[in-house]
Tab-separated table of C-alpha atoms in Angstrom:
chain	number	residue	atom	x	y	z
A	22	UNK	CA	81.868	59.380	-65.766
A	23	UNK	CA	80.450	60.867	-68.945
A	24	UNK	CA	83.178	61.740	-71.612
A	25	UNK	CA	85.545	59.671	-70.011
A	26	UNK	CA	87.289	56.936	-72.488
A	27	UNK	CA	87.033	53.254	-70.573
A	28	UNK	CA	90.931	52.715	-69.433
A	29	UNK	CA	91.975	49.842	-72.238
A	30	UNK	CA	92.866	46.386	-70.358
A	31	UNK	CA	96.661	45.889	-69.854
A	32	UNK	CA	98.350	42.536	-69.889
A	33	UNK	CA	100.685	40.509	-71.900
A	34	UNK	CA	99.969	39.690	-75.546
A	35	UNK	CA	100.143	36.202	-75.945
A	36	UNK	CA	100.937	34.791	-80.049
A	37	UNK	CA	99.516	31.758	-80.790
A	38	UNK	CA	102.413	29.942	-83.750
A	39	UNK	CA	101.811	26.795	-86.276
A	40	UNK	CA	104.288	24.290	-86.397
A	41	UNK	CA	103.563	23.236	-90.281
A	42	UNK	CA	105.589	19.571	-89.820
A	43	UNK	CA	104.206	18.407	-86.696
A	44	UNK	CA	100.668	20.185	-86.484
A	45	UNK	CA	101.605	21.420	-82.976
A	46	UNK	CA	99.630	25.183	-81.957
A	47	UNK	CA	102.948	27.151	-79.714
A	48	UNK	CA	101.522	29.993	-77.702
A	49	UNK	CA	104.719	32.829	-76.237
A	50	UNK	CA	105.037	36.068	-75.102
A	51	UNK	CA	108.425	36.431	-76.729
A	52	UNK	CA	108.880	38.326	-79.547
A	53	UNK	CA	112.684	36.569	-79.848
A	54	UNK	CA	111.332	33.385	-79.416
A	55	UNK	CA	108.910	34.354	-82.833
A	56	UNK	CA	111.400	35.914	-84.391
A	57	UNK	CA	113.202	32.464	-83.759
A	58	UNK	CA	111.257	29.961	-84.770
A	59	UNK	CA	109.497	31.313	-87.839
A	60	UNK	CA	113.039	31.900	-89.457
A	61	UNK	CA	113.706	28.238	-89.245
A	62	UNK	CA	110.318	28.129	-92.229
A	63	UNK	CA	109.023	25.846	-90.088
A	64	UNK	CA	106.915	27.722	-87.715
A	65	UNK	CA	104.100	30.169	-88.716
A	66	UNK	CA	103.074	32.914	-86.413
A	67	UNK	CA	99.077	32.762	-86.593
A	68	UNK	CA	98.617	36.050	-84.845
A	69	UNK	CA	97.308	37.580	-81.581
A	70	UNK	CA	95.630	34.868	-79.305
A	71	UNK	CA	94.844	36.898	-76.806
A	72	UNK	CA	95.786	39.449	-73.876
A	73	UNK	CA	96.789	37.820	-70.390
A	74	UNK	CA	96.951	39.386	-66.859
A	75	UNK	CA	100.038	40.859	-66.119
A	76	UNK	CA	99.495	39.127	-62.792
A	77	UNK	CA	97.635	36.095	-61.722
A	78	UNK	CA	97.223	32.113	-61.910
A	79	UNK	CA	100.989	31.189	-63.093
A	80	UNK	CA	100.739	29.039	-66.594
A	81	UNK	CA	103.453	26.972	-67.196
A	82	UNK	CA	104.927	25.696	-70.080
A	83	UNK	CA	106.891	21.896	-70.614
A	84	UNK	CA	108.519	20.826	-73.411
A	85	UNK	CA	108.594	16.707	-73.930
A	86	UNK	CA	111.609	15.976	-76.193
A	87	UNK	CA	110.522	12.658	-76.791
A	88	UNK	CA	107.360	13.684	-79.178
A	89	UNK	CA	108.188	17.544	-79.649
A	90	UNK	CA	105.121	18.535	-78.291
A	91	UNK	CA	104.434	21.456	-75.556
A	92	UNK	CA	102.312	21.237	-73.025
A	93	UNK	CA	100.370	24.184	-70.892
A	94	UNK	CA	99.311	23.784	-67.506
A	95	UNK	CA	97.983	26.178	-63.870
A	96	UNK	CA	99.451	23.178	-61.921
A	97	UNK	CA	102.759	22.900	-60.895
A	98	UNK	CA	101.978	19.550	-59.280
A	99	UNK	CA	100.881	18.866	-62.675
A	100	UNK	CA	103.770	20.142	-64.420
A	101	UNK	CA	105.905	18.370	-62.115
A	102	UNK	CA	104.270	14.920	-62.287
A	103	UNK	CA	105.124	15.400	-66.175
A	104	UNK	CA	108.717	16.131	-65.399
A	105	UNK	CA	108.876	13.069	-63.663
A	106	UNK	CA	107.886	11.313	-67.030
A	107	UNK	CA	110.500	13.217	-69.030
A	108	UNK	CA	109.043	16.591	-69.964
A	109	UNK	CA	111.047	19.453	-69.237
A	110	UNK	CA	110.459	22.858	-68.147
A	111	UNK	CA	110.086	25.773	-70.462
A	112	UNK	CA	111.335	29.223	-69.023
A	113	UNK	CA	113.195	27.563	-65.825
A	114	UNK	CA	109.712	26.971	-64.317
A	115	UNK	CA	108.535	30.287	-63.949
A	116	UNK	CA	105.247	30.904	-65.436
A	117	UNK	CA	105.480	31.570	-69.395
A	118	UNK	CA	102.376	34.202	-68.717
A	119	UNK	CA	99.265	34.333	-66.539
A	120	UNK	CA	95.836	33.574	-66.400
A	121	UNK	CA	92.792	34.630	-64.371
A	122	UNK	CA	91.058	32.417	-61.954
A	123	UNK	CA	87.767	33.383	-62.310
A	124	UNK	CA	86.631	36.391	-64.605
A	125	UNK	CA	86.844	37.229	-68.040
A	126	UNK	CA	87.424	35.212	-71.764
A	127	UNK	CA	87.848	31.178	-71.408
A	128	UNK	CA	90.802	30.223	-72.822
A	129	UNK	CA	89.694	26.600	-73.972
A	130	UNK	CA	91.892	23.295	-74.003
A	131	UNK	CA	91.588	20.945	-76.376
A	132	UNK	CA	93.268	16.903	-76.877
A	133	UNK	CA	93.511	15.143	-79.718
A	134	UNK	CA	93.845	11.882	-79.226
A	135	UNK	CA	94.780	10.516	-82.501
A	136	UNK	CA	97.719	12.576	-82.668
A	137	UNK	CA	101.162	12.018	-81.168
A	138	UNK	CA	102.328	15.345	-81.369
A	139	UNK	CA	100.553	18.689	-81.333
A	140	UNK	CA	98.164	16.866	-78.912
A	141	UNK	CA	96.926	20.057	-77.199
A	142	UNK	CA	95.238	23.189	-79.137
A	143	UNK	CA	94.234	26.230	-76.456
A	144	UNK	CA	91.845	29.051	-77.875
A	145	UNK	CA	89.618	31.847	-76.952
A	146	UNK	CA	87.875	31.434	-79.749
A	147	UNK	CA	84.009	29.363	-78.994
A	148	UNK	CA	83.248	28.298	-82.060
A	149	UNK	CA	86.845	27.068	-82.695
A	150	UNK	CA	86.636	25.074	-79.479
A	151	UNK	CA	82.832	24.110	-80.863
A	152	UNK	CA	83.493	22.638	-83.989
A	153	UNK	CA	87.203	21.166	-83.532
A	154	UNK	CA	85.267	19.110	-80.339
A	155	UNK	CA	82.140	18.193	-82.205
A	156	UNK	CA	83.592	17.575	-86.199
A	157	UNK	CA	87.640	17.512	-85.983
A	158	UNK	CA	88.289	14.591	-83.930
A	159	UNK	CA	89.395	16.651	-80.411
A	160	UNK	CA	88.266	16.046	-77.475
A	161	UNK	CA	87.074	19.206	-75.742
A	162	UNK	CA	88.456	19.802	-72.320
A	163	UNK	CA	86.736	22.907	-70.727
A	164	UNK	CA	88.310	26.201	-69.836
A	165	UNK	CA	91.611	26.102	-68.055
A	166	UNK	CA	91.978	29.579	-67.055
A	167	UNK	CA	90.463	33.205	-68.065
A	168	UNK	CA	92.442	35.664	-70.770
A	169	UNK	CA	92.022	39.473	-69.776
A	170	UNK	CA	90.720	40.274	-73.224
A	171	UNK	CA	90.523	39.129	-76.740
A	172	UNK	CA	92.087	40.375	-79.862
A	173	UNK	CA	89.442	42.560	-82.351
A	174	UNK	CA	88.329	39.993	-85.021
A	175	UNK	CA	90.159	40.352	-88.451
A	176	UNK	CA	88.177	43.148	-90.813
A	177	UNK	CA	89.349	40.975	-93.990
């Protein structure tokens, strides 16, 4: 309809964090949980990483408090296999946010296998996925699910 502003996506910002001593990438919807963990100094909050469906595929977070890494999965079979080998759940197994099945941004998963902690990196961003999988020494993985939309790129 002409004159008619497009109705802006809704959804859950998700913030992608930086965990300076172990090299780890944290994504959360909670504002506490950032408020948190960047007052410990440790933790940097990199920004906006992108907008998830309010409703969808579940993603699931675990927690292995062996290695201090996080993990991200749309399986709970997955998630559950890794509880099995001492990961825990994050958020009492309910899904940390959601992602779609099929339609709009890849969010990308990355493994690095020379790491032992901060093993994982996801991203919307292609040519973060591009050169971190063909020049940084990750593996790249494919998309895992679909964001709803992606922040505006920095004016800076």
């Amino acid at each position: 309809v002409e004159g008619v502003a497009p109705t802006p996506a809704t959804g859950t910002t998700v913030m992608r964090l930086y965990n300076r001593a172990t090299g780890e990438h944290l994504l959360t919807t909670q504002q506490a949980e950032i408020t948190a963990l960047t007052n410990t100094g440790v933790w940097v909050e990199e920004g906006e990483a992108w907008i998830a469906p309010s409703e969808g595929q579940p993603v699931y977070r675990l927690y292995n408090p062996n290695s201090q890494d996080h993990y991200f999965t749309t399986a709970k079979a997955e998630a559950q296999y890794l509880q099995g080998l001492g990961w825990s759940w994050d958020n009492s197994q309910q899904p940390v946010f959601y992602g779609s099945v099929d339609s709009g941004y890849p969010v990308y998963q990355l493994f690095n296998p020379n790491a032992t902690r901060g093993t994982h990196l996801w991203t919307v961003d292609e040519h973060e996925y591009d050169v971190l999988s063909t020049t940084g020494g990750w593996q790249g993985e494919n998309a895992k699910w679909f964001a709803l939309d992606i922040p505006a790129p920095d004016a800076n």
